[in-house]
PDB file of C-alpha atoms in Angstrom:
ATOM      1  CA  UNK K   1      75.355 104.299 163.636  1.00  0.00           C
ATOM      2  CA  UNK K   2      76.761 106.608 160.388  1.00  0.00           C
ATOM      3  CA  UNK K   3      79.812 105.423 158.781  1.00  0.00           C
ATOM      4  CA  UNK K   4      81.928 108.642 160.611  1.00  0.00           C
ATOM      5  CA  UNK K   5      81.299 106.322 163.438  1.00  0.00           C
ATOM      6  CA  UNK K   6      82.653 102.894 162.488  1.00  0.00           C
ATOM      7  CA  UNK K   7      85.482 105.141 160.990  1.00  0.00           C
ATOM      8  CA  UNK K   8      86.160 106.250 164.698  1.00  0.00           C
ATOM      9  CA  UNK K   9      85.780 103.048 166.261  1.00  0.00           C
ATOM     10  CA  UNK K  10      88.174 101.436 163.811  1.00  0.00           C
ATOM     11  CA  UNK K  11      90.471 104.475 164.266  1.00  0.00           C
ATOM     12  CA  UNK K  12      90.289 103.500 167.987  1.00  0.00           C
ATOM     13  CA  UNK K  13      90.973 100.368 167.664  1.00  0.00           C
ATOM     14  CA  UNK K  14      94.034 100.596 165.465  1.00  0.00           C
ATOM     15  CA  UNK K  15      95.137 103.617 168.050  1.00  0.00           C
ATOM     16  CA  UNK K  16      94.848 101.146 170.649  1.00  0.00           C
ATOM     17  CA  UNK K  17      97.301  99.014 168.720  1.00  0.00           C
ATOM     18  CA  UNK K  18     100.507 100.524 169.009  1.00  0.00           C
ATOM     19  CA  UNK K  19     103.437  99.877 170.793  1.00  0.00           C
ATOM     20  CA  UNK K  20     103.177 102.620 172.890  1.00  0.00           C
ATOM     21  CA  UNK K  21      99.479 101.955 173.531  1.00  0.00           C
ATOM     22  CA  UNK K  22     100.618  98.132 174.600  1.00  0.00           C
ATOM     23  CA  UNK K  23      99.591  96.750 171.336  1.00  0.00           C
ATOM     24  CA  UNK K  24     101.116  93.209 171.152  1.00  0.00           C
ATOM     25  CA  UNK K  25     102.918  92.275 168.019  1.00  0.00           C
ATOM     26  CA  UNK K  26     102.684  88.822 168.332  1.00  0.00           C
ATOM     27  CA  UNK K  27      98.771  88.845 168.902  1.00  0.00           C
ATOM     28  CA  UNK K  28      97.530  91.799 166.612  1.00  0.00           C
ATOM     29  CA  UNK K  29      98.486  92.206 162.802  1.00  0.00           C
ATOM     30  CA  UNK K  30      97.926  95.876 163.203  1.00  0.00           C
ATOM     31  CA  UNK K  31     100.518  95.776 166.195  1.00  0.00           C
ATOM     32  CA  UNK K  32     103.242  93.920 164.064  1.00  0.00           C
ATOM     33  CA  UNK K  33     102.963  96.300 161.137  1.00  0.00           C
ATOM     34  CA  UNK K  34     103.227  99.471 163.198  1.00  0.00           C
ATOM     35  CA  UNK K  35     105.786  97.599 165.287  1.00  0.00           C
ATOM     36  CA  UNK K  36     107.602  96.999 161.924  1.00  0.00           C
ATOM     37  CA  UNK K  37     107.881 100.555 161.120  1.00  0.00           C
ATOM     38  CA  UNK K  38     106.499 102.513 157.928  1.00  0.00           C
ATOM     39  CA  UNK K  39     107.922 100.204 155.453  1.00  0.00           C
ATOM     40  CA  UNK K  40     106.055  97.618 156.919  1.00  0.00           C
ATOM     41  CA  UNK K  41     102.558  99.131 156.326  1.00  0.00           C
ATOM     42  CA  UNK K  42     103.412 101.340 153.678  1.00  0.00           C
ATOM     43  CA  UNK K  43     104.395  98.509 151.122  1.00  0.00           C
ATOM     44  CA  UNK K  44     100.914  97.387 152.523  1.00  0.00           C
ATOM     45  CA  UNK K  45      99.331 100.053 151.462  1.00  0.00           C
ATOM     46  CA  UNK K  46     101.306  99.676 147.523  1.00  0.00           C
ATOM     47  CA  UNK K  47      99.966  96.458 147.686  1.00  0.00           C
ATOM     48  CA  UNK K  48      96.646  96.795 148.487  1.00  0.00           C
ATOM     49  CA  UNK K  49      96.442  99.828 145.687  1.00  0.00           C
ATOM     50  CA  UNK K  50      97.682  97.740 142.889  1.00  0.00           C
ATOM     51  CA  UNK K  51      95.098  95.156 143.806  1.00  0.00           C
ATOM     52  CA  UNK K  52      92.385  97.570 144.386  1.00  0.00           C
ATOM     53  CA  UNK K  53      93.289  98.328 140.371  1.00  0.00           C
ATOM     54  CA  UNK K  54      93.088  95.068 139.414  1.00  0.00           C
ATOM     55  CA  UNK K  55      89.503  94.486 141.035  1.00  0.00           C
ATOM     56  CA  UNK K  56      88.792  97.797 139.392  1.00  0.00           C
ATOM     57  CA  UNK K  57      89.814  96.483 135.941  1.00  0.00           C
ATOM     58  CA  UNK K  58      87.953  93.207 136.558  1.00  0.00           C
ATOM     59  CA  UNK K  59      84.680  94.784 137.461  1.00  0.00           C
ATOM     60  CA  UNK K  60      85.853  96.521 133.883  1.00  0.00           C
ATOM     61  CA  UNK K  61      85.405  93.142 132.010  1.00  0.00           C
ATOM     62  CA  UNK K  62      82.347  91.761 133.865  1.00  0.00           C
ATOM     63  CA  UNK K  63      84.163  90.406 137.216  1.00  0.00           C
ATOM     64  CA  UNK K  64      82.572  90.489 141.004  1.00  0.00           C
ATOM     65  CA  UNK K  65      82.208  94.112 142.285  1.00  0.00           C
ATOM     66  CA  UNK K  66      82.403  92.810 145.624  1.00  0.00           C
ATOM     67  CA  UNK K  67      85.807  92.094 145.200  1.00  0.00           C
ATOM     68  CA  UNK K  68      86.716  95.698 144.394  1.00  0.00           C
ATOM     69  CA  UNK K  69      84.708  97.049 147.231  1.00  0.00           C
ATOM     70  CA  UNK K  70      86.925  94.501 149.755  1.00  0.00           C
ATOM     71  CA  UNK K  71      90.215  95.245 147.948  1.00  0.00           C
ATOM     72  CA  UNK K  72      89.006  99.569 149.080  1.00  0.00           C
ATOM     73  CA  UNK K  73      88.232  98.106 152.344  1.00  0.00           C
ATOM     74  CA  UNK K  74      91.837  96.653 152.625  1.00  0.00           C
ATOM     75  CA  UNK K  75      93.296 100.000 151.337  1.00  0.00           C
ATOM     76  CA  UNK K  76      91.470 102.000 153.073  1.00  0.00           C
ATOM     77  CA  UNK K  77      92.094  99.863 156.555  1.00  0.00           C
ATOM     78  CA  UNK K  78      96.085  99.680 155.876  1.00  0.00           C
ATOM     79  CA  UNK K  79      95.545 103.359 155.040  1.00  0.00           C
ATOM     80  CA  UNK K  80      94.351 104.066 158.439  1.00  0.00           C
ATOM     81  CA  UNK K  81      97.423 102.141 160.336  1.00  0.00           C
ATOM     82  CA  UNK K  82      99.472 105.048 158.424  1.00  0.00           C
ATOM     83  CA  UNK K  83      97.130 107.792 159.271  1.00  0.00           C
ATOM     84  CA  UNK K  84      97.505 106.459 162.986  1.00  0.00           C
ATOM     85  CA  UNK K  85     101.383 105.888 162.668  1.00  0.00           C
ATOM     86  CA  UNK K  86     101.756 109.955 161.885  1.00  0.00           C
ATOM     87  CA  UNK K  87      99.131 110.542 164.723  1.00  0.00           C
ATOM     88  CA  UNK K  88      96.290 111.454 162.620  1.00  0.00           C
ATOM     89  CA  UNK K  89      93.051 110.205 162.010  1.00  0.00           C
ATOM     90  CA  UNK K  90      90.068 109.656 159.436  1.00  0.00           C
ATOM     91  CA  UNK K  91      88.750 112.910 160.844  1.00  0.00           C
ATOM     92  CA  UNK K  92      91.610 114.584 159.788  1.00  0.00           C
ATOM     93  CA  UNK K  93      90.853 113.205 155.872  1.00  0.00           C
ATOM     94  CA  UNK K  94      87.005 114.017 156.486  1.00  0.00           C
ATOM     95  CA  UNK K  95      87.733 117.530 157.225  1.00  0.00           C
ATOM     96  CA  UNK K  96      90.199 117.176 153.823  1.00  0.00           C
ATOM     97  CA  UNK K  97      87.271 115.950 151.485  1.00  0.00           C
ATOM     98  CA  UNK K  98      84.989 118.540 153.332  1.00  0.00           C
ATOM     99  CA  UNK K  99      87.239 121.416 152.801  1.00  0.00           C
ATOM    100  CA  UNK K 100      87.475 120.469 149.401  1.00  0.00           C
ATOM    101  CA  UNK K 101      83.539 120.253 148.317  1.00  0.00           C
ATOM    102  CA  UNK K 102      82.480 122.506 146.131  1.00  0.00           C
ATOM    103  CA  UNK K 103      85.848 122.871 144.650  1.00  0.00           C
ATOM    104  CA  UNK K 104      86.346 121.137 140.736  1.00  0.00           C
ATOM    105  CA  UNK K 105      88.851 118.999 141.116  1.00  0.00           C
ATOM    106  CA  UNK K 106      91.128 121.454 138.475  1.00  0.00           C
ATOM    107  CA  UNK K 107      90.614 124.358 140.792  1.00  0.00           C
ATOM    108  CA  UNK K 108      91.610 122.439 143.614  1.00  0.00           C
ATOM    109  CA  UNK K 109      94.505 120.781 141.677  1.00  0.00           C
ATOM    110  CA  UNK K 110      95.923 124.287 140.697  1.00  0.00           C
ATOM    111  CA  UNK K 111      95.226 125.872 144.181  1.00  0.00           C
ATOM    112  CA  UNK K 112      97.811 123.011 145.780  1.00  0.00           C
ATOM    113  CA  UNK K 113     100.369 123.908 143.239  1.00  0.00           C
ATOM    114  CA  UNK K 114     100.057 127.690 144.124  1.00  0.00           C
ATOM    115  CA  UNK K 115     100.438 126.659 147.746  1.00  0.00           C
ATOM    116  CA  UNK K 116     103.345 124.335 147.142  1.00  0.00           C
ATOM    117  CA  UNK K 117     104.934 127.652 145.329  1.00  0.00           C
ATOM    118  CA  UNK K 118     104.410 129.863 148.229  1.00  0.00           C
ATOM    119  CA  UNK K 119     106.047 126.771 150.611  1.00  0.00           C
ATOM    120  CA  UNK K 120     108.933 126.558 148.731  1.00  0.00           C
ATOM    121  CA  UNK K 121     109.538 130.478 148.172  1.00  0.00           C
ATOM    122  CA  UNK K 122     109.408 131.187 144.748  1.00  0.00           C
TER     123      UNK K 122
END
């Protein structure tokens, strides 16, 4: 099994959480925060960032990396209940990274900016 697949099983499984997949709020957590709306998850997701970057700064001063790689995990996870909320799916950030290989991350930076430019029209 490659980690694309436990992505898409995971992905499934959160898909098959929402409301209007019969996900139950009172038995799932997914189900309540996507029944709760975006603030619900997204304050989730601030959350689980700011304690992703205090694992992070831990690991930084001799703490447990395996707390930093669960603290991901939880971002990552609450990440996906967004990615599902807006109908999209790890795939869809896969194909991101992909398109993005090979690219330094200042080339890439300054080719978004161009493209924002263009969006806006000036």
């Amino acid at each position: 099994m490659t980690n694309q697949d436990i992505l898409d099983r995971l992905a499934a499984v959160v898909e098959s959480r929402k409301p209007a997949n019969g996900g139950d709020p009172e038995k799932s957590y997914v189900a309540r925060l996507l029944h709760k709306g975006p603030d619900a998850f997204l304050k989730k997701i601030g959350e689980e960032a700011t304690e992703t970057v205090m694992a992070a700064k831990d690991v930084d001063h001799g703490g447990d990396k395996t707390k930093l790689v669960g603290e991901v995990a939880d971002l990552w996870f609450h990440c996906m209940i967004a990615l599902a909320h807006y109908d999209l799916t790890p795939a869809d950030v896969v194909s991101e990274l992909s398109r993005r290989e090979g690219l330094s991350g200042l080339e890439e930076k300054a080719l978004r900016k161009v493209q924002a430019r263009e969006r806006s029209g000036e």
